[in-house]
XYZ file of C-alpha atoms in Angstrom:
500
model
C 0.000 0.000 0.000
C 1.411 3.382 -0.972
C 1.714 6.041 1.712
C 0.279 9.439 0.830
C 2.636 11.836 2.560
C 0.265 14.766 2.849
C -1.197 16.552 5.854
C -4.841 17.628 5.787
C -4.969 21.360 6.449
C -7.475 23.157 8.682
C -7.535 26.846 9.621
C -8.475 28.164 13.068
C -9.100 31.878 13.555
C -7.433 33.214 16.692
C -7.422 36.910 15.903
C -8.923 37.840 19.288
C -7.086 35.910 21.999
C -5.938 32.557 23.374
C -8.674 31.272 25.700
C -7.189 29.547 28.754
C -9.842 30.253 31.401
C -10.653 26.930 33.063
C -14.145 25.407 32.540
C -14.871 27.537 29.449
C -16.920 25.266 27.193
C -16.753 25.102 23.422
C -20.069 26.922 22.973
C -18.609 29.896 24.890
C -15.765 30.470 22.434
C -16.484 33.704 20.616
C -15.350 34.682 17.127
C -11.562 35.057 17.113
C -10.932 33.038 20.292
C -9.008 29.773 20.212
C -7.818 27.302 22.811
C -7.649 23.672 23.915
C -10.421 21.638 25.529
C -10.610 18.235 27.180
C -12.457 15.826 24.817
C -14.180 14.187 27.804
C -15.738 17.410 29.129
C -15.459 19.761 26.105
C -14.202 22.461 28.454
C -10.840 24.152 28.953
C -8.838 22.179 31.575
C -7.505 23.860 34.685
C -3.802 23.784 33.902
C -3.500 25.627 30.589
C -0.654 28.075 31.184
C 3.011 28.565 30.437
C 4.143 26.125 33.185
C 1.595 23.374 32.623
C 1.905 19.766 33.780
C -0.734 18.496 31.336
C 0.136 15.652 28.980
C -3.288 14.246 28.106
C -4.845 14.407 24.604
C -6.720 17.639 23.860
C -8.812 19.170 21.087
C -7.987 22.501 19.455
C -11.058 24.749 19.219
C -11.843 28.162 17.783
C -15.051 30.183 17.772
C -17.255 30.168 14.697
C -16.772 32.957 12.176
C -20.420 32.907 11.094
C -23.152 35.237 12.371
C -26.174 33.053 11.654
C -26.617 29.448 12.646
C -28.973 28.628 9.766
C -29.302 29.315 6.060
C -32.987 28.915 5.323
C -35.159 26.445 7.253
C -32.936 23.390 6.779
C -29.187 24.052 6.618
C -27.897 24.790 10.132
C -25.023 24.378 12.558
C -22.901 27.210 11.191
C -22.244 28.719 14.641
C -20.804 25.448 15.891
C -17.215 25.985 17.065
C -14.431 24.726 14.822
C -12.694 21.648 16.247
C -9.708 19.529 15.379
C -9.459 15.803 15.826
C -8.181 14.652 19.207
C -4.510 15.626 19.418
C -2.319 13.146 21.262
C 0.785 15.216 22.128
C 2.989 12.125 21.697
C 2.077 12.147 18.012
C 2.771 15.845 17.392
C 5.649 16.002 14.915
C 5.971 19.738 14.348
C 5.105 22.993 16.099
C 6.243 26.168 14.393
C 5.513 29.857 13.967
C 5.667 31.828 10.728
C 6.133 35.528 11.319
C 4.795 38.103 8.851
C 7.524 39.695 6.791
C 7.537 42.956 4.847
C 8.569 42.829 1.218
C 11.886 44.195 0.056
C 12.608 45.873 -3.255
C 15.628 44.909 -5.304
C 18.437 47.400 -5.831
C 21.572 46.725 -7.868
C 24.649 48.945 -8.008
C 26.380 49.331 -11.364
C 29.824 50.919 -11.395
C 31.196 53.206 -8.703
C 28.506 54.020 -6.101
C 28.530 54.637 -2.324
C 27.725 50.933 -1.917
C 30.353 49.396 -4.214
C 33.057 51.767 -3.020
C 32.779 50.208 0.447
C 32.623 46.527 -0.581
C 35.463 44.121 0.104
C 36.815 42.101 -2.815
C 35.345 38.896 -1.360
C 31.937 40.372 -0.512
C 28.927 38.164 -1.232
C 27.144 41.178 -2.725
C 29.068 40.986 -6.005
C 26.607 39.752 -8.614
C 29.395 38.180 -10.710
C 32.244 36.968 -8.469
C 35.626 38.236 -9.555
C 34.249 41.140 -11.578
C 35.009 43.895 -9.114
C 36.317 46.631 -11.412
C 33.920 49.469 -10.584
C 35.827 52.331 -12.229
C 36.942 51.180 -15.692
C 38.143 53.758 -18.170
C 35.813 54.798 -20.983
C 37.473 56.140 -24.130
C 36.228 58.194 -27.022
C 34.939 56.687 -30.241
C 33.519 53.582 -28.573
C 30.064 52.166 -27.834
C 29.556 50.461 -24.477
C 26.634 48.097 -23.929
C 24.752 47.383 -20.702
C 22.064 44.700 -20.646
C 19.290 44.842 -18.067
C 17.109 41.787 -17.405
C 13.910 42.084 -15.345
C 12.122 39.038 -13.960
C 9.260 38.269 -11.588
C 5.479 38.097 -11.518
C 4.890 41.764 -12.475
C 6.955 41.284 -15.634
C 5.264 38.019 -16.559
C 1.840 39.565 -16.099
C 2.825 42.485 -18.342
C 4.546 40.624 -21.184
C 3.912 36.901 -20.525
C 7.703 36.561 -20.554
C 10.727 38.025 -18.826
C 11.871 41.394 -20.157
C 15.291 42.691 -21.116
C 16.829 45.683 -22.847
C 20.376 46.361 -24.040
C 21.441 50.001 -24.013
C 24.384 51.159 -26.124
C 26.142 54.348 -25.067
C 28.401 56.028 -27.678
C 31.119 58.188 -26.180
C 31.446 60.539 -29.153
C 34.126 61.233 -31.693
C 37.738 61.594 -30.636
C 39.444 64.981 -31.079
C 40.727 65.472 -34.628
C 44.307 65.953 -33.469
C 44.326 62.995 -31.028
C 47.053 60.441 -31.715
C 45.492 57.882 -29.349
C 41.953 57.497 -27.956
C 41.373 59.820 -25.003
C 39.447 59.261 -21.800
C 35.912 60.577 -21.456
C 33.884 61.374 -18.365
C 32.230 58.039 -17.396
C 29.179 59.912 -16.140
C 27.939 60.485 -19.694
C 27.928 56.716 -20.298
C 25.743 56.048 -17.247
C 23.389 58.900 -18.085
C 22.993 57.559 -21.624
C 22.327 54.024 -20.365
C 19.786 55.232 -17.800
C 17.913 57.413 -20.291
C 17.620 54.544 -22.746
C 16.315 52.210 -20.030
C 13.718 54.718 -18.855
C 12.570 55.536 -22.381
C 11.970 51.869 -23.172
C 8.303 50.856 -22.685
C 9.464 47.287 -22.073
C 11.104 48.085 -18.740
C 10.519 51.721 -17.716
C 7.417 50.944 -15.622
C 9.438 48.675 -13.349
C 12.583 50.605 -12.396
C 13.917 53.849 -11.002
C 17.553 54.917 -11.356
C 19.848 57.153 -9.333
C 22.984 58.394 -11.120
C 26.292 59.231 -9.380
C 28.660 61.477 -11.316
C 32.432 61.572 -11.677
C 32.753 63.024 -8.153
C 30.360 60.444 -6.657
C 27.650 63.080 -6.221
C 24.044 62.034 -6.804
C 22.273 63.591 -9.784
C 18.878 62.599 -8.362
C 16.305 59.871 -8.964
C 15.442 59.304 -12.585
C 12.024 57.881 -13.509
C 10.094 57.478 -16.752
C 8.145 60.614 -15.772
C 11.135 62.961 -15.436
C 13.851 61.340 -17.550
C 13.429 63.857 -20.367
C 12.900 66.928 -18.185
C 15.433 69.457 -19.445
C 15.828 71.035 -16.004
C 16.940 67.827 -14.254
C 20.594 67.479 -13.226
C 21.360 64.598 -15.583
C 20.211 66.688 -18.555
C 22.244 69.745 -17.524
C 25.389 67.847 -16.508
C 28.675 69.238 -17.849
C 31.225 66.463 -18.491
C 34.701 66.729 -16.976
C 37.029 67.819 -19.781
C 40.095 65.822 -18.726
C 39.067 62.904 -16.520
C 41.762 60.963 -14.703
C 42.239 57.245 -15.194
C 40.617 55.041 -12.539
C 37.894 57.528 -11.647
C 34.388 56.210 -12.116
C 30.723 57.008 -11.997
C 27.810 54.673 -11.271
C 24.117 54.173 -10.669
C 21.559 52.402 -8.500
C 18.744 50.575 -10.304
C 15.786 49.820 -8.040
C 12.664 47.778 -8.723
C 9.666 50.103 -8.449
C 6.380 48.461 -9.389
C 2.857 49.056 -8.079
C 0.105 46.765 -9.323
C -3.146 48.078 -10.754
C -6.114 46.912 -8.718
C -9.731 47.837 -8.180
C -10.466 47.729 -4.442
C -10.792 44.353 -2.757
C -10.642 41.192 -4.819
C -14.114 39.729 -5.441
C -12.689 36.217 -5.963
C -14.246 36.018 -9.382
C -12.016 33.718 -11.501
C -10.633 36.567 -13.624
C -9.523 38.687 -10.662
C -5.784 39.234 -10.277
C -4.078 39.410 -6.913
C -1.325 41.771 -5.859
C -0.398 39.845 -2.701
C 1.088 36.915 -4.598
C 3.377 39.074 -6.731
C 7.112 38.808 -6.378
C 9.222 41.943 -6.221
C 10.881 42.810 -9.509
C 14.189 40.966 -9.888
C 16.999 42.904 -11.571
C 20.045 41.522 -13.376
C 22.567 43.823 -15.048
C 25.721 43.023 -16.979
C 28.020 44.799 -19.390
C 28.153 42.954 -22.707
C 29.972 43.220 -26.041
C 28.262 44.137 -29.310
C 27.173 40.491 -29.706
C 25.557 40.499 -26.244
C 28.208 38.250 -24.680
C 28.868 39.154 -20.993
C 31.869 36.808 -20.759
C 34.017 38.180 -23.577
C 35.928 40.479 -21.247
C 36.247 41.476 -17.600
C 33.116 43.568 -17.458
C 31.876 46.340 -15.245
C 31.125 45.442 -11.610
C 27.533 44.842 -10.526
C 26.531 44.419 -6.868
C 23.281 43.294 -5.278
C 22.812 46.194 -2.877
C 19.378 44.896 -1.762
C 18.048 41.488 -2.768
C 14.311 41.189 -3.508
C 12.225 39.462 -0.836
C 8.563 38.565 -1.187
C 6.384 39.638 1.739
C 4.378 37.116 3.742
C 1.583 36.970 6.293
C -0.618 39.522 4.518
C -4.367 39.340 5.054
C -4.875 38.864 1.314
C -3.039 35.544 1.527
C -4.580 34.459 4.817
C -8.173 34.986 3.652
C -7.536 32.623 0.746
C -6.287 29.923 3.102
C -9.460 30.395 5.153
C -11.675 30.109 2.063
C -9.971 26.836 1.127
C -10.303 25.441 4.647
C -13.998 26.344 4.809
C -14.488 24.591 1.478
C -13.051 21.398 2.982
C -15.528 21.874 5.851
C -18.381 21.721 3.311
C -18.937 25.481 3.412
C -18.007 26.398 -0.168
C -17.335 30.023 -1.030
C -19.523 31.335 -3.840
C -17.498 32.807 -6.729
C -20.224 33.194 -9.378
C -21.580 36.355 -10.918
C -24.578 36.910 -8.621
C -22.922 38.116 -5.423
C -26.285 38.162 -3.622
C -25.844 34.409 -3.228
C -22.573 35.027 -1.396
C -24.425 37.263 1.046
C -27.111 34.605 1.583
C -24.525 31.870 2.205
C -22.561 34.061 4.663
C -19.536 34.295 2.395
C -18.859 37.840 3.562
C -18.466 36.502 7.110
C -15.431 34.648 5.762
C -13.796 37.594 3.980
C -14.607 40.120 6.718
C -13.003 37.936 9.397
C -9.565 38.839 8.068
C -8.355 42.383 7.465
C -6.875 42.546 3.970
C -4.328 45.196 4.977
C -3.170 43.613 8.250
C -0.313 41.169 8.741
C -0.767 38.007 10.791
C 1.439 35.631 12.717
C 0.508 32.022 12.023
C 1.136 28.927 14.146
C 1.174 25.394 12.777
C 0.718 22.142 14.701
C 1.242 18.960 12.723
C 0.085 15.725 14.303
C -0.887 12.245 13.203
C -3.722 9.887 14.080
C -2.400 6.301 13.826
C -4.623 3.566 12.402
C -3.826 0.623 14.665
C -6.595 -1.524 13.169
C -6.023 -0.880 9.490
C -7.809 -3.712 7.616
C -4.944 -3.840 5.092
C -2.596 -4.962 7.844
C -0.312 -1.987 7.174
C 0.371 0.524 9.931
C -0.722 3.893 8.616
C -1.069 7.477 9.783
C -3.348 10.302 8.803
C -1.513 13.607 9.173
C -3.228 16.863 10.060
C -1.749 20.351 9.845
C -3.612 22.806 12.042
C -3.049 26.455 11.159
C -3.856 29.078 13.776
C -4.180 32.628 12.458
C -3.200 34.793 15.398
C -3.676 38.480 16.115
C -2.675 41.144 13.651
C 0.900 42.165 14.255
C 3.203 45.128 13.783
C 6.529 44.661 12.007
C 9.223 47.321 12.049
C 12.986 47.656 12.311
C 15.195 49.026 15.044
C 16.632 52.471 14.380
C 19.876 52.327 16.275
C 21.405 49.786 18.667
C 20.500 49.807 22.338
C 19.777 47.632 25.335
C 17.281 49.697 27.239
C 13.631 50.036 28.101
C 13.155 52.576 25.293
C 13.500 51.331 21.704
C 13.677 53.664 18.717
C 11.984 52.147 15.655
C 11.406 53.097 12.027
C 7.614 52.925 12.255
C 4.991 52.901 15.024
C 2.188 51.659 12.754
C -0.126 49.236 14.636
C 2.052 49.216 17.796
C -0.150 49.693 20.864
C 0.369 49.343 24.638
C 0.103 45.772 25.919
C 2.035 44.156 23.083
C 5.205 42.104 23.519
C 8.172 42.112 21.149
C 10.205 39.449 19.357
C 13.618 40.445 17.995
C 14.550 38.841 14.647
C 11.923 36.132 15.055
C 13.186 34.708 18.354
C 11.198 34.072 21.514
C 8.932 36.861 22.679
C 10.278 38.970 25.496
C 8.528 39.065 28.834
C 8.441 42.842 28.582
C 5.308 44.612 27.416
C 4.798 47.903 25.624
C 3.869 50.650 28.077
C 3.604 53.587 25.693
C 4.585 54.892 22.251
C 5.886 58.354 21.376
C 4.785 59.426 17.897
C 7.113 62.431 17.899
C 10.331 60.484 18.466
C 9.266 57.000 17.228
C 10.139 55.572 20.627
C 8.547 52.527 22.249
C 8.755 52.348 26.034
C 8.895 48.776 27.359
C 8.354 47.491 30.887
C 11.993 46.367 31.038
C 15.242 46.170 29.064
C 15.122 44.809 25.508
C 18.404 44.469 23.584
C 18.275 45.288 19.863
C 20.807 46.029 17.143
C 20.404 48.603 14.421
C 18.384 47.072 11.572
C 16.931 44.219 13.649
C 13.461 43.147 12.553
C 11.023 43.644 15.449
C 7.674 41.877 15.676
C 5.098 43.244 18.127
C 2.135 41.048 19.023
C -0.581 40.659 21.668
C 0.582 39.407 25.062
C -1.603 36.254 25.192
C 0.391 34.411 22.522
C 3.518 33.770 24.628
C 1.169 31.933 27.034
C -0.015 29.751 24.151
C 3.557 29.079 23.016
C 4.655 28.204 26.540
C 1.703 25.887 27.154
C 2.117 23.903 23.932
C 5.867 23.525 24.497
C 5.303 22.232 28.058
C 2.432 19.979 26.934
C 4.599 18.295 24.304
C 7.551 17.941 26.669
C 5.411 16.417 29.417
C 4.008 13.824 27.019
C 7.424 12.820 25.690
C 6.802 14.078 22.170
C 9.669 14.029 19.728
C 8.737 17.649 18.982
C 9.546 19.528 22.167
C 10.124 23.077 21.010
C 8.765 25.903 18.935
C 10.496 26.474 15.615
C 10.363 30.082 14.430
C 10.647 31.025 10.765
C 11.843 34.574 11.102
C 12.177 37.458 8.686
C 15.444 38.521 7.161
C 16.739 41.919 8.175
C 15.242 44.447 5.799
C 17.639 46.315 3.550
C 16.629 49.914 2.975
C 17.055 50.811 -0.715
C 19.461 53.749 -1.038
C 17.288 55.533 -3.604
C 14.818 58.195 -2.506
C 11.570 57.492 -4.316
C 9.369 60.236 -5.673
């Protein structure tokens, strides 16, 4: 008998709180509450806390998301709480948390920029290892080619293929009395490349460029809207008449795409979805006139900021909920007459999750062994229980400190009573006391150590109790899974360009 290595998925909404008040029965769980109950009493046991001695099987429960118990005179039971199968902690194989992560735009440095000037020769940022010449000489009478490749979901949606463009910058005729080719200001090459990129309809909607001149001074952010503005610095730039050898210019190229959308997705089959889109991926390389990047030691390219797709957005979570409800025999109506969706309480599903919020999600994977399988083969059914926890606030530390006051980049969604996790680790025992909107400071109840650029995740204070209980419960029962695994966010790289 073949073994189907797949876990059945079920979503539990815990956007309100973790219910651990003893004797609370399943019919008392309100929308957004989740917790564990004893399958013999269907009530929360007395020892559900962060230092629990429990090791008996329990059932995971969450309150119903529906407002009405019946649809018409016959179909009922919609306000019944959502329950898992009985979870024997000895058969729990995984317990992990997936933190929400902000997306990160891609930025590449071409030539001599503030980023490449500070990179070591063995830095992992070099896009092509060994090609670290950031200030090559450009001579008159030549054409230099730079190829730019753009990849990712936005590009595929636009062209149904990846996009590329090769710009050729001619450095102009040599002086009539020159015996040998003379050097030209490299800035004019970068300006020419950038203007060709941003005048190409194949790629100009997806990038913004910042040029650095011969003296490593920024000429500003170039976009398709202002590239041909005669008053901009790159169009009024005066080349250096006698440039020295080894002096370079450069540019940052940053992915800059915003999807077109019309309000909230209606889940009609032709609707597109912004939340699944990757950031634009950028690849640049100097090539010869045949397009070969390997014919010579080409111009340096560095990955200043790598693209990272965001996660934990409400747009994604609501789709997981729709799928789970479909498995529960509550299909989500996606036809043309949206009045049917209202009748079947479909809007109770979509309104449960805020599309703009970000959510922490917990996963418990357990198995239910079949000891009396009629085939004579020992078999397991696996179940993956997903708990959508409270909306969270993700930001980064602005400066390093180990104090009760943390300076952050953004105070959005941070409120008193939250606890903080630094770079996806365990939540601190300190809670937020207050926030200062003038200084972007968060005052904690005790010392929290952070480094500049650390990703900080703020979340409601009941979730550390849930984490502690499950960890103790599994340990007490002798489960092979005795700890919480955290899938944390990478530190966010701030693109050096200043967007319009």
